[in-house]
Amino acid sequence: MKGERVAQLELLLHSHPEGLRRAEIARRLGVHRSTISRYVDQLKEYIDIYEENNLIKIRSKLEDESYAPKISENLVNLAEQIDLQLQQKKESSKFNAVLEVLIDSWVSGRIVRVVQSLKGFDPIETELAPYFIGFREEDSGGRKPISVTGRLRHTTEIVTIDISTITNATILNETYTIPDNLKPFKFPAEQGRYDSIDMIPLSLRMKERSALNAFRTVVHGPPVFEKGEDGSTICNMDVENSIELYLRIIQCGDSVEILAPESFKRRFTKMLTKILKVYE
């Protein structure tokens, strides 16, 4: 099993196919240059890397048709999805720049500040410690948004953000470490929820089922529908307890009503009251 630094070196080299000098690798990983040779030797046990003109690179298949890199399945899939999304996005350069900052933040172990622009809302600024960069499998088999999952700064809350919604990312001069006992992140298609994300049993009264589309960007389990006594549609599902959930409910307007849990309903009402006071 590869160590954390070796895995970071692998992702770093994949994100810079042109190669990197040892001093630059040491700077990005936050280690002394003398240790880079050891990491390189360890990584050679898994993939074909070489040094040319003082640049360490990963050998591509075009250079060696017999090369069969032993890369983790997630890394391979991530690279494929990055290529796919970059081809489809009109603002691919911005997406690529944000992704590179997030990767640099992860490999250097530093907090990153991101700004999200969600349709219909003012930009949202968030500071987090990236734990994982990957993509979420959708049931439709189509769109697979690349996301970053990490801990919110000054809290223990874990959030997942679709990278395509991030318009700006800045690395801060504050370090963090990934807990040794951190559980693997499970995506909804695999088991319906993330082990590391706080989930709540949400119950909503819905005027129309199409309102459920607003929750596509929120981690949730399979929705279960039932009829209320007044004939309305009740939707029950486990949902991540995050600011993203608040935003999606607000986006629905009066199309949905929170029925349970009562504690979440009180927090939501309290937040709305605070927002209204700003405009009084």
Coordinates of C-alpha atoms in Angstrom, one line a residue:
M1 CA 0.0 0.0 0.0
K2 CA 1.3 3.4 -0.9
G3 CA 1.9 6.0 1.8
E4 CA 0.1 9.3 1.7
R5 CA 3.1 11.3 0.4
V6 CA 3.7 8.7 -2.4
A7 CA 0.0 8.9 -3.4
Q8 CA 0.2 12.7 -3.4
L9 CA 3.3 12.5 -5.6
E10 CA 1.5 10.3 -8.1
L11 CA -1.5 12.7 -8.4
L12 CA 0.9 15.6 -8.7
L13 CA 2.8 14.0 -11.6
H14 CA -0.5 13.1 -13.3
S15 CA -1.6 16.7 -13.1
H16 CA 1.7 17.9 -14.6
P17 CA 2.6 15.6 -17.5
E18 CA 5.3 18.0 -18.6
G19 CA 7.2 17.0 -15.5
L20 CA 8.4 18.7 -12.4
R21 CA 11.8 19.4 -10.8
R22 CA 12.6 17.8 -7.5
A23 CA 12.7 21.2 -5.8
E24 CA 9.3 22.1 -7.0
I25 CA 7.9 18.7 -5.9
A26 CA 9.4 19.2 -2.5
R27 CA 7.8 22.7 -2.3
R28 CA 4.4 21.4 -3.3
L29 CA 4.5 18.4 -0.9
G30 CA 5.9 20.5 1.9
V31 CA 8.9 18.2 2.5
H32 CA 12.7 18.5 2.3
R33 CA 14.2 18.0 -1.1
S34 CA 16.4 15.2 0.2
T35 CA 13.3 13.0 0.7
I36 CA 12.0 13.2 -2.8
S37 CA 14.3 10.5 -4.1
R38 CA 12.9 8.1 -1.6
Y39 CA 9.3 8.9 -2.7
V40 CA 10.3 8.6 -6.4
D41 CA 11.8 5.1 -5.8
Q42 CA 8.7 4.0 -3.9
L43 CA 6.4 5.2 -6.6
K44 CA 8.4 3.4 -9.3
E45 CA 7.1 0.2 -7.7
Y46 CA 3.6 1.1 -9.0
I47 CA 4.0 3.2 -12.2
D48 CA 6.7 3.9 -14.8
I49 CA 8.3 7.2 -14.0
Y50 CA 11.6 8.6 -15.3
E51 CA 13.8 11.7 -15.2
E52 CA 14.6 13.8 -18.2
N53 CA 16.4 17.1 -18.2
N54 CA 16.1 17.3 -14.4
L55 CA 12.3 16.8 -14.8
I56 CA 10.5 13.8 -13.2
K57 CA 7.7 12.6 -15.5
I58 CA 5.2 9.7 -15.9
R59 CA 5.9 7.8 -19.1
S60 CA 2.9 7.9 -21.4
K61 CA 1.6 5.0 -23.5
L62 CA 2.7 6.8 -26.6
E63 CA 6.3 6.5 -25.4
D64 CA 6.0 2.9 -24.5
E65 CA 3.2 0.8 -25.9
S66 CA 4.0 -2.0 -23.5
Y67 CA 3.6 0.2 -20.5
A68 CA 0.7 -0.9 -18.2
P69 CA 0.6 1.5 -15.3
K70 CA -0.8 0.1 -12.0
I71 CA -2.9 3.2 -11.1
S72 CA -5.7 3.0 -8.6
E73 CA -9.2 2.7 -10.3
N74 CA -10.3 6.0 -8.9
L75 CA -7.4 7.9 -10.3
V76 CA -7.9 6.4 -13.8
N77 CA -11.6 7.2 -13.7
L78 CA -10.9 10.7 -12.3
A79 CA -8.5 11.4 -15.2
E80 CA -11.1 10.3 -17.7
Q81 CA -13.8 12.4 -16.2
I82 CA -11.6 15.5 -16.1
D83 CA -10.8 15.1 -19.8
L84 CA -14.5 14.6 -20.6
Q85 CA -15.7 17.6 -18.6
L86 CA -12.9 19.9 -19.9
Q87 CA -14.0 19.1 -23.5
Q88 CA -17.6 19.9 -22.7
K89 CA -17.1 23.1 -20.7
K90 CA -17.0 26.4 -22.5
E91 CA -15.0 27.8 -19.6
S92 CA -12.6 24.9 -19.4
S93 CA -9.6 27.0 -18.7
K94 CA -11.3 28.4 -15.5
F95 CA -12.4 24.9 -14.5
N96 CA -8.8 23.6 -15.1
A97 CA -7.3 26.4 -13.1
V98 CA -9.6 25.8 -10.1
L99 CA -8.9 22.1 -10.3
E100 CA -5.2 22.6 -10.3
V101 CA -5.4 24.9 -7.2
L102 CA -7.4 22.2 -5.4
I103 CA -4.9 19.6 -6.3
D104 CA -2.0 21.8 -5.1
S105 CA -3.9 22.5 -1.9
W106 CA -4.3 18.7 -1.3
V107 CA -0.8 17.7 -2.1
S108 CA 0.7 20.5 0.0
G109 CA -1.7 20.0 2.9
R110 CA -2.9 23.6 3.0
I111 CA -6.4 25.0 3.6
V112 CA -8.1 26.4 0.5
R113 CA -10.7 29.2 0.1
V114 CA -13.3 28.6 -2.6
V115 CA -16.0 30.8 -4.0
Q116 CA -19.1 29.1 -5.4
S117 CA -21.6 30.7 -7.8
L118 CA -24.9 28.9 -7.7
K119 CA -27.7 29.9 -10.1
G120 CA -30.1 32.3 -8.3
F121 CA -27.8 32.9 -5.3
D122 CA -25.1 35.3 -4.4
P123 CA -21.5 33.9 -4.4
I124 CA -20.7 31.7 -1.4
E125 CA -17.3 31.7 0.1
T126 CA -16.1 28.6 1.9
E127 CA -12.8 27.5 3.5
L128 CA -12.0 23.8 3.7
A129 CA -9.3 21.2 4.1
P130 CA -9.5 19.0 1.0
Y131 CA -9.6 15.2 1.9
F132 CA -10.6 13.8 -1.5
I133 CA -11.0 14.8 -5.1
G134 CA -13.2 12.5 -7.2
F135 CA -16.4 12.2 -9.1
R136 CA -20.0 11.1 -8.2
E137 CA -21.6 8.4 -10.1
E138 CA -25.1 9.3 -11.3
D139 CA -27.9 6.7 -11.7
S140 CA -28.5 8.0 -15.2
G141 CA -25.0 7.0 -16.2
G142 CA -24.5 10.4 -17.8
R143 CA -23.2 13.4 -15.9
K144 CA -20.5 12.6 -13.4
P145 CA -19.6 15.9 -11.7
I146 CA -16.0 16.1 -10.3
S147 CA -16.2 17.1 -6.7
V148 CA -13.9 18.0 -3.8
T149 CA -14.7 16.6 -0.3
G150 CA -13.2 18.0 2.8
R151 CA -13.6 19.4 6.3
L152 CA -14.9 22.9 6.8
R153 CA -12.4 25.2 8.5
H154 CA -12.8 25.5 12.3
T155 CA -15.4 22.7 12.3
T156 CA -15.6 18.9 12.1
E157 CA -18.2 19.0 9.3
I158 CA -17.4 17.2 6.0
V159 CA -18.8 18.7 2.8
T160 CA -18.8 17.8 -0.9
I161 CA -18.6 20.6 -3.5
D162 CA -19.2 20.2 -7.2
I163 CA -16.0 21.7 -8.7
S164 CA -17.9 23.1 -11.7
T165 CA -19.7 25.5 -9.3
I166 CA -16.4 27.0 -8.0
T167 CA -15.4 30.2 -9.7
N168 CA -12.3 31.0 -7.7
A169 CA -9.9 29.1 -5.4
T170 CA -7.1 30.4 -3.3
I171 CA -4.6 28.4 -1.1
L172 CA -4.2 29.8 2.4
N173 CA -1.1 29.8 4.5
E174 CA -2.6 27.3 7.0
T175 CA -1.8 23.6 7.0
Y176 CA -3.9 20.6 7.9
T177 CA -3.5 16.8 8.1
I178 CA -5.8 14.1 6.9
P179 CA -6.9 11.9 9.9
D180 CA -5.3 8.4 9.8
N181 CA -8.7 6.9 10.8
L182 CA -10.7 8.7 8.1
K183 CA -13.2 6.3 6.6
P184 CA -13.3 5.9 2.8
F185 CA -15.8 8.1 1.0
K186 CA -18.8 6.2 -0.3
F187 CA -20.8 7.8 -3.1
P188 CA -24.6 7.4 -3.3
A189 CA -24.5 4.9 -6.2
E190 CA -22.4 2.6 -4.0
Q191 CA -24.5 2.6 -0.7
G192 CA -26.8 5.6 -0.8
R193 CA -24.8 7.8 1.6
Y194 CA -21.4 9.0 2.7
D195 CA -20.1 7.3 5.9
S196 CA -18.3 10.5 6.8
I197 CA -21.1 13.0 6.3
D198 CA -23.7 13.8 8.9
M199 CA -27.1 12.6 7.5
I200 CA -30.6 13.4 8.7
P201 CA -33.9 11.6 8.0
L202 CA -35.6 14.5 6.1
S203 CA -39.4 14.4 5.5
L204 CA -40.9 17.0 3.0
R205 CA -44.4 17.7 1.9
M206 CA -44.1 18.4 -1.9
K207 CA -46.6 20.2 -4.1
E208 CA -44.9 18.7 -7.1
R209 CA -42.4 15.9 -7.5
S210 CA -40.3 18.0 -9.9
A211 CA -39.1 20.0 -6.9
L212 CA -36.9 17.0 -6.1
N213 CA -34.6 18.0 -9.0
A214 CA -33.3 20.8 -6.8
F215 CA -31.7 18.2 -4.5
R216 CA -29.5 16.6 -7.2
T217 CA -26.4 18.3 -5.9
V218 CA -27.0 17.2 -2.4
V219 CA -25.9 13.8 -1.1
H220 CA -29.0 11.8 -0.3
G221 CA -30.3 8.3 -0.1
P222 CA -33.2 6.9 -2.3
P223 CA -36.4 9.0 -1.8
V224 CA -39.5 7.2 -0.5
F225 CA -42.9 8.6 -1.4
E226 CA -46.2 8.3 0.4
K227 CA -49.6 10.1 0.4
G228 CA -50.4 12.4 3.3
E229 CA -53.9 12.5 4.9
D230 CA -54.7 15.6 2.8
G231 CA -53.7 13.9 -0.4
S232 CA -50.3 15.7 -0.7
T233 CA -47.1 13.9 -1.6
I234 CA -44.7 13.2 1.3
C235 CA -41.0 12.5 0.4
N236 CA -38.8 10.8 3.0
M237 CA -35.0 10.3 2.5
D238 CA -31.7 10.5 4.3
V239 CA -30.0 13.8 3.3
E240 CA -26.6 15.4 4.1
N241 CA -27.0 18.0 6.9
S242 CA -25.2 20.9 5.2
I243 CA -25.6 24.5 4.1
E244 CA -26.2 23.0 0.6
L245 CA -29.4 21.5 1.9
Y246 CA -30.6 24.8 3.3
L247 CA -29.9 26.5 -0.1
R248 CA -31.8 23.8 -2.0
I249 CA -34.9 24.0 0.2
I250 CA -34.9 27.8 -0.2
Q251 CA -34.6 27.4 -3.9
C252 CA -37.8 25.4 -3.9
G253 CA -39.7 28.3 -2.4
D254 CA -43.2 27.2 -1.3
S255 CA -43.1 24.0 -3.4
V256 CA -41.8 22.1 -0.4
E257 CA -42.5 22.1 3.4
I258 CA -40.2 20.6 6.1
L259 CA -42.2 18.1 8.2
A260 CA -39.3 16.4 10.1
P261 CA -37.0 16.3 11.9
E262 CA -38.3 19.0 14.2
S263 CA -34.8 20.1 15.2
F264 CA -33.8 20.7 11.6
K265 CA -37.1 22.6 11.0
R266 CA -36.4 24.9 13.9
R267 CA -32.9 25.6 12.7
F268 CA -34.1 26.3 9.2
T269 CA -36.8 28.7 10.5
K270 CA -34.3 30.4 12.8
M271 CA -32.0 31.0 9.8
L272 CA -34.8 32.4 7.7
T273 CA -35.8 34.8 10.5
K274 CA -32.2 36.1 10.7
I275 CA -32.2 36.6 6.9
L276 CA -35.5 38.5 7.0
K277 CA -34.2 40.8 9.8
V278 CA -31.4 41.9 7.5
Y279 CA -34.0 43.4 5.2
E280 CA -36.4 44.9 7.8

